[in-house]
CSV table of C-alpha atoms in Angstrom, one decimal:
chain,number,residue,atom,x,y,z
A,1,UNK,CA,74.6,104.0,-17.1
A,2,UNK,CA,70.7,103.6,-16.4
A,3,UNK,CA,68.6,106.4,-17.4
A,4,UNK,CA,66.4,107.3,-14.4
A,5,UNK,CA,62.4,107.8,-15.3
A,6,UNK,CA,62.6,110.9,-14.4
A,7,UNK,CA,65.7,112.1,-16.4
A,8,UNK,CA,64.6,113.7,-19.1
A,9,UNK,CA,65.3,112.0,-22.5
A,10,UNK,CA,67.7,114.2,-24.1
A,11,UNK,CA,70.0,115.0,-21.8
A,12,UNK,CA,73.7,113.7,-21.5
A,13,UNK,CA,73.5,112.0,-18.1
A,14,UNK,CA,77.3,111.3,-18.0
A,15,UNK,CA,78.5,114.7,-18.0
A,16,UNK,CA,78.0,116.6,-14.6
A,17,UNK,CA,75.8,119.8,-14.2
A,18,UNK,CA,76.0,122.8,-11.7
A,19,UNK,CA,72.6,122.5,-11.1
A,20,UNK,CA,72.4,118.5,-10.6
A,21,UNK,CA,75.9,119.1,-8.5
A,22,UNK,CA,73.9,121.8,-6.2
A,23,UNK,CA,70.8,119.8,-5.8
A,24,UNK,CA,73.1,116.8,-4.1
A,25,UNK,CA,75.0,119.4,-1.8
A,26,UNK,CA,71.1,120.3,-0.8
A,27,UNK,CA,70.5,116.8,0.2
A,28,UNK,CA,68.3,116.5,-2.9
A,29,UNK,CA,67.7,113.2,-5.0
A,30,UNK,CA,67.6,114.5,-9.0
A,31,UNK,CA,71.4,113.9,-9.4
A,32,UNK,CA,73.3,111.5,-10.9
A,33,UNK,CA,76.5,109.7,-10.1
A,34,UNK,CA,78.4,111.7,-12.1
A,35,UNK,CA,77.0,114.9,-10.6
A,36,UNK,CA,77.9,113.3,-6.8
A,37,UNK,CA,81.5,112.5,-8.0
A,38,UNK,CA,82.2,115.6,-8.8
A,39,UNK,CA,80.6,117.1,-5.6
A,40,UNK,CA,82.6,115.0,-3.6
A,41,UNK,CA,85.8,115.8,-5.5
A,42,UNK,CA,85.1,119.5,-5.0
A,43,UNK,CA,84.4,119.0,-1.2
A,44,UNK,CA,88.2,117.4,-0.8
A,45,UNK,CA,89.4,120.8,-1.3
A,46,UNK,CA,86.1,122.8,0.4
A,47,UNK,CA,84.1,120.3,3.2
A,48,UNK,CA,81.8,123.2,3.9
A,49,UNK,CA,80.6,123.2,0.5
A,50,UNK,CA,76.9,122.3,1.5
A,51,UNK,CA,76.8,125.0,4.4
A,52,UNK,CA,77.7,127.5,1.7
A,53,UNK,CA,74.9,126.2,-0.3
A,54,UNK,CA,72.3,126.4,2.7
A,55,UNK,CA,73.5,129.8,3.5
A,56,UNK,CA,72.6,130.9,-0.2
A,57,UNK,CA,68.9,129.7,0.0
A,58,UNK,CA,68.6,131.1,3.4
A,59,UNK,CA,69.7,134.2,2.4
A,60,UNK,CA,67.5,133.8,-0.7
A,61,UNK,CA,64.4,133.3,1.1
A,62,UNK,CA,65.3,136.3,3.3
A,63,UNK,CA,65.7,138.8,0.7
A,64,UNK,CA,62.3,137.3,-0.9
A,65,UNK,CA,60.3,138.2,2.2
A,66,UNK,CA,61.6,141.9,2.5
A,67,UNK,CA,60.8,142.1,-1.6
A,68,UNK,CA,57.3,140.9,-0.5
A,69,UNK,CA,57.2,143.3,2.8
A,70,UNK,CA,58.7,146.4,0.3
A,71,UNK,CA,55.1,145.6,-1.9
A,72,UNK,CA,56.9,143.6,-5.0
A,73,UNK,CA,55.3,140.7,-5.5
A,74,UNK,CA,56.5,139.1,-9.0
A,75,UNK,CA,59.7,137.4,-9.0
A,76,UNK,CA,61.7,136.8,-12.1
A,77,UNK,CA,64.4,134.0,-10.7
A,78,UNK,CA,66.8,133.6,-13.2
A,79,UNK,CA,69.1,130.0,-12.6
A,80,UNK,CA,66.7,128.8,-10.5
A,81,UNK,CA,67.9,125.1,-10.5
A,82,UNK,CA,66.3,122.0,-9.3
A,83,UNK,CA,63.4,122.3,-7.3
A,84,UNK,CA,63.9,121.5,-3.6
A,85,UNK,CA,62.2,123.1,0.1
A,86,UNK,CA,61.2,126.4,0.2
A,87,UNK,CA,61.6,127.5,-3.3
A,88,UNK,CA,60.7,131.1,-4.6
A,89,UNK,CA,57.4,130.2,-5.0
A,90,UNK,CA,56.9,128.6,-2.3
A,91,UNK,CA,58.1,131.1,0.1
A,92,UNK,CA,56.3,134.1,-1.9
A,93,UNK,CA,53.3,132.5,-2.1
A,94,UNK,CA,53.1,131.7,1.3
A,95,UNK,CA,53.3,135.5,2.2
A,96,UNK,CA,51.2,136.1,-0.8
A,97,UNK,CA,48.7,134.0,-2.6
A,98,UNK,CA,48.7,135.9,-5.3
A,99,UNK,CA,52.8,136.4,-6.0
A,100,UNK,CA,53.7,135.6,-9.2
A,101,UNK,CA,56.6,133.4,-10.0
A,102,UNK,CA,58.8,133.1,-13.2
A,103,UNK,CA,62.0,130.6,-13.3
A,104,UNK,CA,64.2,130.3,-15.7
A,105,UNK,CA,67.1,127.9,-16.5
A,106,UNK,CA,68.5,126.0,-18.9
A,107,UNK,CA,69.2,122.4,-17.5
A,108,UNK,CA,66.5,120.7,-18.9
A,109,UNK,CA,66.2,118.3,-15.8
A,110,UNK,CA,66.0,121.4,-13.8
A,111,UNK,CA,63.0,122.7,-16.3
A,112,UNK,CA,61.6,119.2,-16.1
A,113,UNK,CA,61.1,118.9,-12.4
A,114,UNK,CA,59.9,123.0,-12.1
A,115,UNK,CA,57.2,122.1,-14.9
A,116,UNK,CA,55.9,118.9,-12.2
A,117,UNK,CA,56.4,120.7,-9.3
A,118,UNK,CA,54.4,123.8,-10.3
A,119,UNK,CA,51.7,122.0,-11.8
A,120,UNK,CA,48.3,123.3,-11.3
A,121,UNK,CA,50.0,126.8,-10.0
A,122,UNK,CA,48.3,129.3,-12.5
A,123,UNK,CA,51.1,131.9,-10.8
A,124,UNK,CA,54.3,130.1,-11.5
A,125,UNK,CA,55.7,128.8,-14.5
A,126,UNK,CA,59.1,128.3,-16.1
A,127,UNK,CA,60.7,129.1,-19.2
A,128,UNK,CA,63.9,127.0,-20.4
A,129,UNK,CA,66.7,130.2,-21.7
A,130,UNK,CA,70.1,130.6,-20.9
A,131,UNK,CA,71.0,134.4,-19.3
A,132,UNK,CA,73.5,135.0,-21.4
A,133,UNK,CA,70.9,136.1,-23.6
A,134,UNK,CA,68.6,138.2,-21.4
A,135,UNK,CA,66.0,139.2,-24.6
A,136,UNK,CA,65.0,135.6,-25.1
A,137,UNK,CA,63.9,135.8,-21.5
A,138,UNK,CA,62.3,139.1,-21.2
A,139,UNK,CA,60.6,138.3,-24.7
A,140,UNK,CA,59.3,135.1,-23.5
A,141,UNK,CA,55.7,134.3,-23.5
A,142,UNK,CA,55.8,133.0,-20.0
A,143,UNK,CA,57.1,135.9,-18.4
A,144,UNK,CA,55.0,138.3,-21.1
A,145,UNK,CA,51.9,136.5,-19.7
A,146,UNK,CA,52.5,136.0,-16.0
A,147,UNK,CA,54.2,139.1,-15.3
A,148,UNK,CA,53.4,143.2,-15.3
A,149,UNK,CA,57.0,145.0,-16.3
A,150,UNK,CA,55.5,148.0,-16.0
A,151,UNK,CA,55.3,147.2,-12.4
A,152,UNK,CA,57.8,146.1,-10.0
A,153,UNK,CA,59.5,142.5,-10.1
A,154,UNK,CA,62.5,141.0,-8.0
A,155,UNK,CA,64.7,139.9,-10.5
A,156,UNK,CA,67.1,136.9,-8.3
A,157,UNK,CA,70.4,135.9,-10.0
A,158,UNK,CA,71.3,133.8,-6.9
A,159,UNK,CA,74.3,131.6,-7.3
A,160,UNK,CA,74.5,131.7,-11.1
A,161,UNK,CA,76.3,135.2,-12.2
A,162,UNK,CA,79.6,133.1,-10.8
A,163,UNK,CA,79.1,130.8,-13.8
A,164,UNK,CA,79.1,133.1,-16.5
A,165,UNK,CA,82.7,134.2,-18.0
A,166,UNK,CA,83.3,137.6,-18.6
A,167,UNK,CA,83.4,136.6,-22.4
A,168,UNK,CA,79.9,136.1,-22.1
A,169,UNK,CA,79.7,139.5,-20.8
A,170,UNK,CA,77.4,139.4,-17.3
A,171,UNK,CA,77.3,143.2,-16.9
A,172,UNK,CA,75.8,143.8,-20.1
A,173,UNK,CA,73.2,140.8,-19.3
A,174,UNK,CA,72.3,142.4,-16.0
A,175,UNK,CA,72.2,145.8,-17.6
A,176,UNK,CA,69.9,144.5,-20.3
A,177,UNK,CA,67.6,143.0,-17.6
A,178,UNK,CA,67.8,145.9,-15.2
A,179,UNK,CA,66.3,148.5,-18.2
A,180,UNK,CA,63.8,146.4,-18.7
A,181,UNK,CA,62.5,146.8,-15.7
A,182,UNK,CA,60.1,149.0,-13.9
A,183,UNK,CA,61.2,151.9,-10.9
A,184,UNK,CA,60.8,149.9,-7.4
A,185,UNK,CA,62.2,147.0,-9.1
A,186,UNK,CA,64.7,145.0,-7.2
A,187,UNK,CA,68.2,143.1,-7.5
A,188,UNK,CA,68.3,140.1,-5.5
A,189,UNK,CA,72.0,138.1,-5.9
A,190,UNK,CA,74.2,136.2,-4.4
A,191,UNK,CA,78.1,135.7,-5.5
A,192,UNK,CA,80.9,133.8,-4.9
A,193,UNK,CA,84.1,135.2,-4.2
A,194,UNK,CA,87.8,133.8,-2.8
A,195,UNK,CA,86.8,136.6,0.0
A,196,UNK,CA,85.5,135.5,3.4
A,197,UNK,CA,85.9,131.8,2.5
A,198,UNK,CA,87.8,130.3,5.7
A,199,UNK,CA,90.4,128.4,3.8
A,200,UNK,CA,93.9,129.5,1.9
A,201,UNK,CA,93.0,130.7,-1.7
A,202,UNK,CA,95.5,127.4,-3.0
A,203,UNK,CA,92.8,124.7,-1.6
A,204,UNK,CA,89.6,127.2,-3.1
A,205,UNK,CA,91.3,126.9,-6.3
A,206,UNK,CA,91.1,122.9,-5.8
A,207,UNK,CA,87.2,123.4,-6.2
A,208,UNK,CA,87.3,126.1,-9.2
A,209,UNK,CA,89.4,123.4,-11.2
A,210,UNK,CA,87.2,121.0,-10.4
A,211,UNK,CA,84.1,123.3,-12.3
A,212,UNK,CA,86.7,124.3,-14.8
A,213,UNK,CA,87.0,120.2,-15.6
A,214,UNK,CA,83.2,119.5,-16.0
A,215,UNK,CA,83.2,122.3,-18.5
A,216,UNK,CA,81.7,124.7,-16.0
A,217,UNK,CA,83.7,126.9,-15.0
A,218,UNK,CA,83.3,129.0,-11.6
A,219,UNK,CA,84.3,132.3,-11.1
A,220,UNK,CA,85.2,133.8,-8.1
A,221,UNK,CA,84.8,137.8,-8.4
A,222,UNK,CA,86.1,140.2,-5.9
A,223,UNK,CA,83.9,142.2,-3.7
A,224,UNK,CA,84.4,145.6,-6.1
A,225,UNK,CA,83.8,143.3,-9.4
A,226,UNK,CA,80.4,142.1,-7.8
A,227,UNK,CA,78.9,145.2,-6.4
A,228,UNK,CA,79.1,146.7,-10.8
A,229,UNK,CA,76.1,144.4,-10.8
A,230,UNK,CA,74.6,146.6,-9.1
A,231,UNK,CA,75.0,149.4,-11.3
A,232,UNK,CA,71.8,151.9,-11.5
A,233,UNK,CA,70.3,150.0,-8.4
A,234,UNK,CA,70.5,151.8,-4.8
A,235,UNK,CA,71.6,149.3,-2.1
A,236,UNK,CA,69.5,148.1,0.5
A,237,UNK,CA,71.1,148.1,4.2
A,238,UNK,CA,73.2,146.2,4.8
A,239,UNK,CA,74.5,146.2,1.1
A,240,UNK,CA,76.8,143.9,-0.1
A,241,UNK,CA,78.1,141.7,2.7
A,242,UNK,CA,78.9,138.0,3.1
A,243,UNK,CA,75.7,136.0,2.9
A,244,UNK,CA,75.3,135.1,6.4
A,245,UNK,CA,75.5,138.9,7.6
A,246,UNK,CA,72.6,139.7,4.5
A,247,UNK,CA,69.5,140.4,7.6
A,248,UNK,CA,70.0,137.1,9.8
A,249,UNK,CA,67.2,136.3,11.6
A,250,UNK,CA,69.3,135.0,14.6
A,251,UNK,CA,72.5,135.5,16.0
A,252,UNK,CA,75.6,135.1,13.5
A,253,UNK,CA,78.2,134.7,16.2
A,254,UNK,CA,77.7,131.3,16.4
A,255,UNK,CA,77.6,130.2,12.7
A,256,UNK,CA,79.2,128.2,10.8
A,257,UNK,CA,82.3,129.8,8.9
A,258,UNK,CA,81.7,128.9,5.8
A,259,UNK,CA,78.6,131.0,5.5
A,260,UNK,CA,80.1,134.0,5.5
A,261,UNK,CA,81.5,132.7,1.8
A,262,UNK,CA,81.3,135.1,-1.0
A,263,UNK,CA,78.5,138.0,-1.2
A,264,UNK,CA,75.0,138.9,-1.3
A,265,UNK,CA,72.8,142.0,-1.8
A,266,UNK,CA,69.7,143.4,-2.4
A,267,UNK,CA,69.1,146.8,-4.8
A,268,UNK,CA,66.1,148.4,-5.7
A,269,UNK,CA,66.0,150.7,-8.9
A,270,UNK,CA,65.0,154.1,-8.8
């Protein structure tokens, strides 16, 4: 297989990534055959696949305008993937020129293309870490420099908490992140869930073995099981509902089913 210019040397190109995987069901070109292969695969069991994945940056750019609207303006986006339209950034920014913007991830195609994307930004950087081990991120020297945690920052876990086992302990990660943060700090994620996906819970499974085969496995927490995220945060209305119903900015009657996959919610710390 041909190693792209832009794939960065030392990454194994024939093994499929969740990040590479999500930037194809965007419509995005940093993937790899590998990465489309197993998207396809997945979307045997689960054609709405890419509508779930557009509901979950909708719903992320939502809940990044009413930070921005509450008076938060840095963002600490944890998982934040490859880089594609109206990215954290982009949509802060936009609001506010001076929003500050961390990302963090640990594909290093996905740290590659934020580095090239946000070049020349003085307000938005990224750090390469992994949040299964929160004090890397919250000691380093990008998010030490860029942001104020003595202030309040939107912390978004959007889409990833679903790919950390509970071995790995998530709860404790969140917890760790969530005390490091100031009062008016807020809890921006998004979660998927066999709840409120429009198929039988058999053919969903299809697509979960398919992440369990590329070593990445997904999974799927009940609504009760996501909302401990939200431990010592105070929902915001409408707390934790399925992502299409998270403050649409039009009519939900008429959309697509599979939005309403899995959850998302916004809580702000005391």
């Amino acid at each position: 297989m041909e190693r792209p210019a832009w794939a960065p040397s030392g990454i194994d190109i024939s093994m499929p990534s969740v990040s590479r995987i999500y930037d194809y069901y965007l419509g995005g070109s940093h993937n790899f055959e590998v990465d489309r292969e197993a998207a396809r695969k997945a979307m045997e069991f689960m054609p709405g696949l890419p509508k779930i994945m557009q509901a979950n940056r909708a719903v992320m750019r939502r809940a990044v305008r009413h930070a921005l609207s509450e008076g938060v303006t840095q963002f600490l986006d944890i998982g934040s993937g490859i880089p594609t339209f109206g990215n954290v950034h982009e949509v802060a920014q936009a609001a506010d020129p001076a929003a500050r913007v961390v990302y963090v991830d640990h594909d290093p195609v996905a740290v590659a293309h934020s580095r090239a994307v946000l070049e020349g930004n003085d307000l938005a950087t990224v750090v390469a870490a992994d949040l299964r081990k929160p004090d890397e991120i919250l000691g380093a020297a990008e998010v030490r420099e860029l942001l104020d945690l003595d202030r309040p920052v939107a912390l978004l876990l959007v889409a990833v908490l679903h790919f950390i086992e509970d071995a790995d302990d998530p709860y404790a990660a969140v917890a760790t992140l969530r005390d490091a943060l100031a009062p008016g700090s807020m809890l921006i994620l998004t979660h998927a869930s066999y709840e409120g996906v429009p198929l039988t819970e058999e053919l969903t499974g299809g697509v979960v073995d398919i992440y369990q085969k590329i070593k990445n496995p997904l999974i799927m927490r009940s609504r009760p099981e996501v909302a401990r995220f939200f431990e010592g945060f105070r929902m915001v209305e409408p707390g934790l509902v399925p992502m299409a119903e998270w403050r649409p900015e039009t009519s939900v009657t008429q959309e697509d089913p599979y939005a309403f996959s899995g959850f998302a919610g916004v809580g702000r710390k005391a």
